[in-house]
Amino acid sequence: MTVSVESDSCTRCGICSTICPMGIITPADKDTLPGIIPGMESSCIACGQCEAFCKTGAIVVDKGSGHVVQKAWDGSGITPALLDTYMKSRRSIRQFKNDPVSRETILAILDICRYAASGCNGQPVEWLVIHKPEEVHRIAELTIEWMRTLVNTDHPLSPFVPGLISGWEAGIDVICRGAPHLLIPHIEEKNQMAYTDGIIALTHADLAAPAFGVGMCWAGFVAAASGSYAPLMELYNLPSGRIPLYALMFGYPKYKPYHIPERKKLQVIWH
């Protein structure tokens, strides 16, 4: 990994060396520009902290990769009150229009997810998008098939599956709620840190989606089945060594929320 410093714009303020989480950037002085300590290049996790906090844009991480420097949010426009309302207005959507969400819109949402926090900036999450409604329906069908294997077992879902199966047989999609699309993150099976990273990335998608007019809902039944039901894994056809982490059903909401319902009172322990 390389860190490039433009001498003409570097003010030698020292923030880059202070902000580096790995502590591998040498502080600048009047005669020397900041840079990675010789021999420590492999310790750089390319998190971009040095680049992000450089006011003049003098530092660029991995410049040769075609990376385009983007301006960060300047701290204006998004008030605490606006953010409060936006995030509290997020709803789980279970009734969808038939209109498909374009691939361009989905990619725009997922591009935001690229910037989700991950352990050591590993960025382990990749995505499977089930875009065809008929494939979403097939996944729901396979999930019901999996549920049939749980009847009269000690599985935690066993008491609930007869009702879900009955609903499905009555023509109600109790699994994917008629959603036109599914979003499934997948990770390396042996990377334990990636489980948390994937949930963080999914939360980014869930929170970003309403700004694009898209509604999402965490598809817990699909997620539960995906981890152990071979026919679903065969349908996903993921690269070797990668496993599905969870699933979000999504599409354009049929209805719009107008109010924010109450939640449990905030409980905080202070030390």
mmCIF file of C-alpha atoms in Angstrom, residues 72-240:
data_model
loop_
_atom_site.group_PDB
_atom_site.id
_atom_site.type_symbol
_atom_site.label_atom_id
_atom_site.label_comp_id
_atom_site.label_asym_id
_atom_site.label_seq_id
_atom_site.Cartn_x
_atom_site.Cartn_y
_atom_site.Cartn_z
ATOM 1 C CA ALA A 72 -16.432 14.744 2.623
ATOM 2 C CA TRP A 73 -19.563 16.161 4.253
ATOM 3 C CA ASP A 74 -18.746 19.656 5.491
ATOM 4 C CA GLY A 75 -20.810 19.367 8.658
ATOM 5 C CA SER A 76 -23.702 21.495 7.423
ATOM 6 C CA GLY A 77 -27.225 20.814 6.206
ATOM 7 C CA ILE A 78 -28.002 17.725 8.270
ATOM 8 C CA THR A 79 -29.303 18.940 11.594
ATOM 9 C CA PRO A 80 -29.659 16.648 14.609
ATOM 10 C CA ALA A 81 -33.438 17.129 14.384
ATOM 11 C CA LEU A 82 -33.523 16.111 10.708
ATOM 12 C CA LEU A 83 -31.348 13.050 11.329
ATOM 13 C CA ASP A 84 -33.486 12.146 14.332
ATOM 14 C CA THR A 85 -36.655 12.205 12.236
ATOM 15 C CA TYR A 86 -35.108 10.381 9.278
ATOM 16 C CA MET A 87 -33.713 7.496 11.304
ATOM 17 C CA LYS A 88 -36.777 7.131 13.526
ATOM 18 C CA SER A 89 -38.970 7.074 10.400
ATOM 19 C CA ARG A 90 -37.235 3.957 9.074
ATOM 20 C CA ARG A 91 -39.822 1.148 8.861
ATOM 21 C CA SER A 92 -39.767 -2.540 7.992
ATOM 22 C CA ILE A 93 -41.628 -2.735 4.687
ATOM 23 C CA ARG A 94 -43.736 -5.815 3.988
ATOM 24 C CA GLN A 95 -46.064 -4.551 1.255
ATOM 25 C CA PHE A 96 -44.429 -3.731 -2.052
ATOM 26 C CA LYS A 97 -45.333 -2.320 -5.428
ATOM 27 C CA ASN A 98 -44.697 -4.482 -8.464
ATOM 28 C CA ASP A 99 -42.372 -1.865 -9.959
ATOM 29 C CA PRO A 100 -38.796 -3.182 -10.042
ATOM 30 C CA VAL A 101 -35.933 -1.258 -8.480
ATOM 31 C CA SER A 102 -33.391 -0.517 -11.190
ATOM 32 C CA ARG A 103 -29.934 -1.999 -11.050
ATOM 33 C CA GLU A 104 -28.535 1.537 -11.063
ATOM 34 C CA THR A 105 -30.437 2.403 -7.880
ATOM 35 C CA ILE A 106 -29.385 -0.833 -6.178
ATOM 36 C CA LEU A 107 -25.747 -0.200 -7.080
ATOM 37 C CA ALA A 108 -25.996 3.342 -5.700
ATOM 38 C CA ILE A 109 -27.221 1.977 -2.355
ATOM 39 C CA LEU A 110 -24.527 -0.708 -2.277
ATOM 40 C CA ASP A 111 -21.867 1.858 -3.123
ATOM 41 C CA ILE A 112 -22.729 3.574 0.161
ATOM 42 C CA CYS A 113 -22.334 0.240 1.936
ATOM 43 C CA ARG A 114 -18.744 0.037 0.717
ATOM 44 C CA TYR A 115 -17.933 2.665 3.331
ATOM 45 C CA ALA A 116 -19.400 0.772 6.282
ATOM 46 C CA ALA A 117 -17.025 0.147 9.167
ATOM 47 C CA SER A 118 -15.207 -3.189 9.166
ATOM 48 C CA GLY A 119 -12.579 -4.752 11.422
ATOM 49 C CA CYS A 120 -9.062 -3.661 10.387
ATOM 50 C CA ASN A 121 -10.721 -2.154 7.297
ATOM 51 C CA GLY A 122 -10.967 -5.688 5.897
ATOM 52 C CA GLN A 123 -14.055 -4.867 3.809
ATOM 53 C CA PRO A 124 -14.993 -8.563 3.628
ATOM 54 C CA VAL A 125 -18.577 -8.170 2.459
ATOM 55 C CA GLU A 126 -19.654 -8.979 -1.092
ATOM 56 C CA TRP A 127 -23.206 -9.023 -2.378
ATOM 57 C CA LEU A 128 -25.698 -11.289 -4.084
ATOM 58 C CA VAL A 129 -28.740 -9.489 -5.489
ATOM 59 C CA ILE A 130 -31.745 -11.642 -6.330
ATOM 60 C CA HIS A 131 -33.316 -9.265 -8.821
ATOM 61 C CA LYS A 132 -35.888 -11.498 -10.510
ATOM 62 C CA PRO A 133 -39.184 -11.767 -8.570
ATOM 63 C CA GLU A 134 -39.640 -15.363 -9.666
ATOM 64 C CA GLU A 135 -36.303 -16.273 -8.052
ATOM 65 C CA VAL A 136 -37.323 -14.480 -4.846
ATOM 66 C CA HIS A 137 -40.496 -16.585 -4.851
ATOM 67 C CA ARG A 138 -38.426 -19.732 -5.358
ATOM 68 C CA ILE A 139 -36.262 -18.816 -2.368
ATOM 69 C CA ALA A 140 -39.404 -18.356 -0.276
ATOM 70 C CA GLU A 141 -40.632 -21.747 -1.481
ATOM 71 C CA LEU A 142 -37.355 -23.414 -0.534
ATOM 72 C CA THR A 143 -37.481 -21.750 2.869
ATOM 73 C CA ILE A 144 -40.908 -23.315 3.441
ATOM 74 C CA GLU A 145 -39.461 -26.677 2.368
ATOM 75 C CA TRP A 146 -36.751 -26.218 4.997
ATOM 76 C CA MET A 147 -39.391 -25.386 7.598
ATOM 77 C CA ARG A 148 -41.167 -28.661 6.903
ATOM 78 C CA THR A 149 -38.043 -30.455 8.159
ATOM 79 C CA LEU A 150 -38.355 -28.645 11.498
ATOM 80 C CA VAL A 151 -41.826 -29.890 12.432
ATOM 81 C CA ASN A 152 -41.795 -31.850 15.711
ATOM 82 C CA THR A 153 -38.093 -31.218 16.300
ATOM 83 C CA ASP A 154 -36.299 -29.313 19.049
ATOM 84 C CA HIS A 155 -35.452 -26.435 16.700
ATOM 85 C CA PRO A 156 -36.441 -23.031 18.194
ATOM 86 C CA LEU A 157 -38.706 -22.331 15.212
ATOM 87 C CA SER A 158 -40.520 -25.663 15.440
ATOM 88 C CA PRO A 159 -43.563 -24.308 17.351
ATOM 89 C CA PHE A 160 -44.080 -21.583 14.744
ATOM 90 C CA VAL A 161 -43.557 -23.381 11.461
ATOM 91 C CA PRO A 162 -46.980 -25.126 11.224
ATOM 92 C CA GLY A 163 -48.698 -21.740 11.116
ATOM 93 C CA LEU A 164 -46.227 -20.403 8.573
ATOM 94 C CA ILE A 165 -46.627 -23.485 6.393
ATOM 95 C CA SER A 166 -50.409 -23.171 6.587
ATOM 96 C CA GLY A 167 -50.203 -19.538 5.527
ATOM 97 C CA TRP A 168 -48.005 -20.424 2.570
ATOM 98 C CA GLU A 169 -50.354 -23.200 1.502
ATOM 99 C CA ALA A 170 -53.204 -20.688 1.654
ATOM 100 C CA GLY A 171 -51.400 -18.542 -0.901
ATOM 101 C CA ILE A 172 -49.826 -15.995 1.466
ATOM 102 C CA ASP A 173 -46.135 -15.259 1.089
ATOM 103 C CA VAL A 174 -45.215 -15.321 4.758
ATOM 104 C CA ILE A 175 -41.497 -15.533 3.937
ATOM 105 C CA CYS A 176 -40.622 -12.730 1.499
ATOM 106 C CA ARG A 177 -43.946 -10.849 1.617
ATOM 107 C CA GLY A 178 -44.138 -10.594 -2.138
ATOM 108 C CA ALA A 179 -40.959 -8.507 -2.301
ATOM 109 C CA PRO A 180 -39.577 -8.219 -5.825
ATOM 110 C CA HIS A 181 -35.927 -8.422 -4.738
ATOM 111 C CA LEU A 182 -33.607 -9.879 -2.110
ATOM 112 C CA LEU A 183 -30.244 -8.554 -0.975
ATOM 113 C CA ILE A 184 -27.854 -11.144 0.448
ATOM 114 C CA PRO A 185 -24.374 -10.290 1.730
ATOM 115 C CA HIS A 186 -21.847 -13.098 1.631
ATOM 116 C CA ILE A 187 -18.577 -13.520 3.474
ATOM 117 C CA GLU A 188 -15.671 -15.924 3.822
ATOM 118 C CA GLU A 189 -16.835 -18.805 5.981
ATOM 119 C CA LYS A 190 -13.691 -18.853 8.138
ATOM 120 C CA ASN A 191 -13.581 -15.098 8.782
ATOM 121 C CA GLN A 192 -15.280 -14.716 12.156
ATOM 122 C CA MET A 193 -14.922 -10.918 12.167
ATOM 123 C CA ALA A 194 -16.847 -10.727 8.913
ATOM 124 C CA TYR A 195 -20.134 -11.703 10.574
ATOM 125 C CA THR A 196 -20.306 -8.411 12.443
ATOM 126 C CA ASP A 197 -18.939 -6.483 9.468
ATOM 127 C CA GLY A 198 -21.742 -7.870 7.308
ATOM 128 C CA ILE A 199 -24.464 -6.796 9.715
ATOM 129 C CA ILE A 200 -22.981 -3.301 9.839
ATOM 130 C CA ALA A 201 -23.004 -3.167 6.021
ATOM 131 C CA LEU A 202 -26.605 -4.403 5.893
ATOM 132 C CA THR A 203 -27.627 -1.720 8.362
ATOM 133 C CA HIS A 204 -26.086 0.869 6.068
ATOM 134 C CA ALA A 205 -28.242 -0.475 3.234
ATOM 135 C CA ASP A 206 -31.361 -0.462 5.397
ATOM 136 C CA LEU A 207 -30.821 3.154 6.467
ATOM 137 C CA ALA A 208 -29.754 4.425 3.042
ATOM 138 C CA ALA A 209 -32.608 2.816 1.101
ATOM 139 C CA PRO A 210 -35.435 5.227 2.098
ATOM 140 C CA ALA A 211 -33.479 8.157 0.661
ATOM 141 C CA PHE A 212 -33.806 6.372 -2.700
ATOM 142 C CA GLY A 213 -37.513 5.682 -2.160
ATOM 143 C CA VAL A 214 -36.767 2.014 -1.465
ATOM 144 C CA GLY A 215 -38.146 0.010 1.457
ATOM 145 C CA MET A 216 -36.449 -2.950 3.101
ATOM 146 C CA CYS A 217 -37.199 -5.631 5.680
ATOM 147 C CA TRP A 218 -34.846 -8.067 7.383
ATOM 148 C CA ALA A 219 -35.702 -11.518 6.023
ATOM 149 C CA GLY A 220 -34.995 -13.604 9.102
ATOM 150 C CA PHE A 221 -36.642 -16.792 7.876
ATOM 151 C CA VAL A 222 -34.599 -16.771 4.675
ATOM 152 C CA ALA A 223 -31.448 -16.074 6.671
ATOM 153 C CA ALA A 224 -32.136 -18.973 9.033
ATOM 154 C CA ALA A 225 -32.740 -21.393 6.182
ATOM 155 C CA SER A 226 -29.764 -20.188 4.142
ATOM 156 C CA GLY A 227 -27.280 -21.288 6.751
ATOM 157 C CA SER A 228 -28.167 -24.954 6.616
ATOM 158 C CA TYR A 229 -30.392 -25.852 3.672
ATOM 159 C CA ALA A 230 -28.379 -27.197 0.751
ATOM 160 C CA PRO A 231 -30.958 -26.429 -1.986
ATOM 161 C CA LEU A 232 -30.754 -22.738 -1.092
ATOM 162 C CA MET A 233 -26.987 -22.764 -1.196
ATOM 163 C CA GLU A 234 -27.148 -24.421 -4.594
ATOM 164 C CA LEU A 235 -29.499 -21.712 -5.839
ATOM 165 C CA TYR A 236 -27.207 -18.956 -4.573
ATOM 166 C CA ASN A 237 -24.220 -20.587 -6.279
ATOM 167 C CA LEU A 238 -21.726 -18.497 -4.312
ATOM 168 C CA PRO A 239 -17.982 -18.742 -4.900
ATOM 169 C CA SER A 240 -16.259 -21.559 -3.033
#
